[in-house]
Amino acid sequence: MNLYQVLFELIDMRSFSNLWYWIMLAVMWSSASHWVLGVPFDLISRARRQGGALQDDLEVLVRINTARMLDIAQTAGVWLVAFLGFILTTLLVLAVYYKIEFAQAVLFLLVPMIIVSLLSLRTSRLIKAGEHQGDALHRRLIRHRIATQAIGVLSIFVTSMFGMYVNLYTGALG
């Protein structure tokens, strides 16, 4: 058996039947849910309960991350939208017209994360507009986390349904 065969057996290109794809999906949503605008959720919880220096740390981290996110959107937003439009169009053509399973799987990862990124940008704008300290900041960050979790649950459900359909349609042996 040569190296090429070993690699393709280890990295199965049939994404929806590959355990690594499902592990990556779970890790991706777990990380997206834990890191709220780049701030770990345990810091948000502890700052909400204890206040003081933890609250100051939270506000500084949120201020840094929201300013960074808004600056990137301001300076490179048009280029990012153009690049994402190209990538999404290419993936859609490969996934829908050519029925390439790998492109379908990447779309099921990418599209919900784009929605979460847009939600993060909106939340950053709201925080900069006035919800940048105290209870208002806590509420905004928790709402953002709940929305991210809801998008994640819906995404995992839709991905698993489509993955089961593809696996049943394709069959066990391809």
Tab-separated table of C-alpha atoms in Angstrom:
chain	number	residue	atom	x	y	z
A	1	MET	CA	0.000	0.000	0.000
A	2	ASN	CA	1.486	3.357	-0.953
A	3	LEU	CA	1.382	6.627	0.964
A	4	TYR	CA	-1.318	8.058	-1.314
A	5	GLN	CA	-3.756	5.224	-0.495
A	6	VAL	CA	-3.008	5.419	3.227
A	7	LEU	CA	-3.652	9.171	3.310
A	8	PHE	CA	-6.924	8.894	1.415
A	9	GLU	CA	-8.110	6.114	3.695
A	10	LEU	CA	-7.232	8.234	6.731
A	11	ILE	CA	-8.686	11.432	5.274
A	12	ASP	CA	-11.871	10.202	3.664
A	13	MET	CA	-13.144	12.736	1.153
A	14	ARG	CA	-16.699	11.557	1.785
A	15	SER	CA	-17.161	14.162	4.463
A	16	PHE	CA	-20.497	13.238	5.959
A	17	SER	CA	-19.384	9.687	6.729
A	18	ASN	CA	-16.082	10.825	8.205
A	19	LEU	CA	-15.717	10.989	11.969
A	20	TRP	CA	-13.202	13.867	11.694
A	21	TYR	CA	-15.814	16.080	10.040
A	22	TRP	CA	-18.256	15.610	12.934
A	23	ILE	CA	-15.521	16.173	15.505
A	24	MET	CA	-14.527	19.390	13.725
A	25	LEU	CA	-18.179	20.508	13.614
A	26	ALA	CA	-18.570	19.937	17.370
A	27	VAL	CA	-15.294	21.685	18.221
A	28	MET	CA	-16.126	24.619	15.947
A	29	TRP	CA	-19.504	25.254	17.619
A	30	SER	CA	-18.148	24.627	21.087
A	31	SER	CA	-15.433	27.235	20.506
A	32	ALA	CA	-17.830	29.705	18.904
A	33	SER	CA	-20.137	29.377	21.898
A	34	HIS	CA	-17.373	29.681	24.487
A	35	TRP	CA	-15.586	32.703	23.000
A	36	VAL	CA	-18.106	35.560	22.958
A	37	LEU	CA	-16.545	38.356	20.877
A	38	GLY	CA	-13.127	36.960	21.752
A	39	VAL	CA	-13.846	36.892	25.492
A	40	PRO	CA	-14.128	33.527	27.288
A	41	PHE	CA	-17.578	32.971	28.743
A	42	ASP	CA	-16.206	32.007	32.151
A	43	LEU	CA	-14.771	35.535	32.470
A	44	ILE	CA	-18.192	36.990	31.645
A	45	SER	CA	-19.833	34.799	34.304
A	46	ARG	CA	-17.246	35.586	36.965
A	47	ALA	CA	-17.299	39.334	36.207
A	48	ARG	CA	-21.076	39.286	36.482
A	49	ARG	CA	-20.953	37.585	39.889
A	50	GLN	CA	-17.901	39.232	41.463
A	51	GLY	CA	-17.450	42.557	39.664
A	52	GLY	CA	-14.417	44.658	40.590
A	53	ALA	CA	-11.193	43.871	38.777
A	54	LEU	CA	-12.830	41.072	36.786
A	55	GLN	CA	-15.429	43.526	35.484
A	56	ASP	CA	-12.658	45.938	34.500
A	57	ASP	CA	-10.840	43.127	32.679
A	58	LEU	CA	-14.029	42.165	30.885
A	59	GLU	CA	-14.724	45.711	29.758
A	60	VAL	CA	-11.152	46.178	28.523
A	61	LEU	CA	-11.172	42.902	26.597
A	62	VAL	CA	-14.544	43.657	25.033
A	63	ARG	CA	-13.421	47.184	24.130
A	64	ILE	CA	-10.249	45.885	22.470
A	65	ASN	CA	-11.996	43.104	20.550
A	66	THR	CA	-14.945	45.194	19.391
A	67	ALA	CA	-12.670	48.032	18.260
A	68	ARG	CA	-10.533	45.546	16.375
A	69	MET	CA	-13.558	43.904	14.742
A	70	LEU	CA	-15.092	47.222	13.728
A	71	ASP	CA	-11.764	48.478	12.384
A	72	ILE	CA	-11.335	45.378	10.230
A	73	ALA	CA	-14.892	45.764	8.937
A	74	GLN	CA	-14.266	49.447	8.180
A	75	THR	CA	-10.927	49.026	6.409
A	76	ALA	CA	-11.234	45.656	4.691
A	77	GLY	CA	-14.977	45.041	4.688
A	78	VAL	CA	-15.484	45.460	0.947
A	79	TRP	CA	-12.598	43.110	0.140
A	80	LEU	CA	-13.811	40.534	2.657
A	81	VAL	CA	-17.323	40.597	1.201
A	82	ALA	CA	-15.952	40.235	-2.338
A	83	PHE	CA	-13.675	37.349	-1.334
A	84	LEU	CA	-16.442	35.579	0.608
A	85	GLY	CA	-18.810	36.103	-2.305
A	86	PHE	CA	-16.315	34.425	-4.634
A	87	ILE	CA	-15.719	31.531	-2.227
A	88	LEU	CA	-19.443	31.015	-1.557
A	89	THR	CA	-20.325	31.145	-5.248
A	90	THR	CA	-17.613	28.637	-6.087
A	91	LEU	CA	-18.705	26.314	-3.287
A	92	LEU	CA	-22.376	26.625	-4.255
A	93	VAL	CA	-21.656	25.701	-7.864
A	94	LEU	CA	-19.514	22.744	-6.792
A	95	ALA	CA	-22.037	21.627	-4.164
A	96	VAL	CA	-25.306	22.080	-6.047
A	97	TYR	CA	-24.471	21.689	-9.735
A	98	TYR	CA	-21.609	19.193	-9.532
A	99	LYS	CA	-22.836	17.548	-6.284
A	100	ILE	CA	-19.365	17.382	-4.730
A	101	GLU	CA	-19.800	16.210	-1.150
A	102	PHE	CA	-16.722	17.984	0.158
A	103	ALA	CA	-18.059	21.344	-1.107
A	104	GLN	CA	-21.436	20.590	0.491
A	105	ALA	CA	-19.747	19.840	3.803
A	106	VAL	CA	-17.672	23.033	3.703
A	107	LEU	CA	-20.813	25.057	2.971
A	108	PHE	CA	-22.502	23.566	6.039
A	109	LEU	CA	-19.526	24.796	8.088
A	110	LEU	CA	-18.982	28.162	6.436
A	111	VAL	CA	-22.474	29.634	5.996
A	112	PRO	CA	-23.533	29.483	9.678
A	113	MET	CA	-20.164	30.895	10.751
A	114	ILE	CA	-20.659	33.817	8.367
A	115	ILE	CA	-24.025	34.430	10.037
A	116	VAL	CA	-22.340	34.343	13.463
A	117	SER	CA	-19.675	36.758	12.194
A	118	LEU	CA	-22.341	39.181	11.023
A	119	LEU	CA	-24.065	38.827	14.390
A	120	SER	CA	-20.738	39.563	16.110
A	121	LEU	CA	-20.292	42.676	13.992
A	122	ARG	CA	-23.785	43.864	14.909
A	123	THR	CA	-23.148	43.167	18.599
A	124	SER	CA	-19.854	45.063	18.399
A	125	ARG	CA	-21.642	48.073	16.955
A	126	LEU	CA	-24.277	47.966	19.706
A	127	ILE	CA	-21.602	47.718	22.388
A	128	LYS	CA	-19.681	50.639	20.942
A	129	ALA	CA	-22.906	52.670	20.737
A	130	GLY	CA	-23.421	52.533	24.472
A	131	GLU	CA	-23.728	49.047	25.942
A	132	HIS	CA	-20.078	48.891	26.953
A	133	GLN	CA	-20.179	48.535	30.719
A	134	GLY	CA	-22.002	46.964	33.642
A	135	ASP	CA	-25.248	45.060	33.345
A	136	ALA	CA	-25.941	46.311	29.821
A	137	LEU	CA	-22.679	44.728	28.646
A	138	HIS	CA	-23.463	41.452	30.444
A	139	ARG	CA	-26.934	41.278	28.880
A	140	ARG	CA	-25.587	42.012	25.397
A	141	LEU	CA	-22.839	39.380	25.649
A	142	ILE	CA	-25.214	36.734	27.026
A	143	ARG	CA	-27.761	37.475	24.286
A	144	HIS	CA	-25.003	37.137	21.728
A	145	ARG	CA	-23.949	33.793	23.206
A	146	ILE	CA	-27.523	32.477	23.226
A	147	ALA	CA	-28.009	33.554	19.600
A	148	THR	CA	-24.729	31.860	18.652
A	149	GLN	CA	-25.817	28.678	20.424
A	150	ALA	CA	-29.202	28.745	18.679
A	151	ILE	CA	-27.507	29.124	15.283
A	152	GLY	CA	-25.158	26.285	16.241
A	153	VAL	CA	-27.972	23.930	17.289
A	154	LEU	CA	-29.887	24.651	14.087
A	155	SER	CA	-26.732	24.247	12.014
A	156	ILE	CA	-25.816	20.919	13.625
A	157	PHE	CA	-29.378	19.656	13.161
A	158	VAL	CA	-29.563	20.643	9.476
A	159	THR	CA	-26.058	19.330	8.805
A	160	SER	CA	-26.803	15.993	10.465
A	161	MET	CA	-30.080	15.592	8.566
A	162	PHE	CA	-28.394	16.357	5.254
A	163	GLY	CA	-25.438	14.140	6.172
A	164	MET	CA	-27.745	11.214	6.961
A	165	TYR	CA	-29.565	11.773	3.685
A	166	VAL	CA	-26.279	11.773	1.743
A	167	ASN	CA	-25.039	8.655	3.550
A	168	LEU	CA	-28.291	6.800	2.918
A	169	TYR	CA	-28.478	7.921	-0.701
A	170	THR	CA	-24.838	7.182	-1.484
A	171	GLY	CA	-24.732	3.917	0.439
A	172	ALA	CA	-22.068	2.441	2.647
A	173	LEU	CA	-19.641	1.596	-0.138
A	174	GLY	CA	-19.944	4.801	-2.144
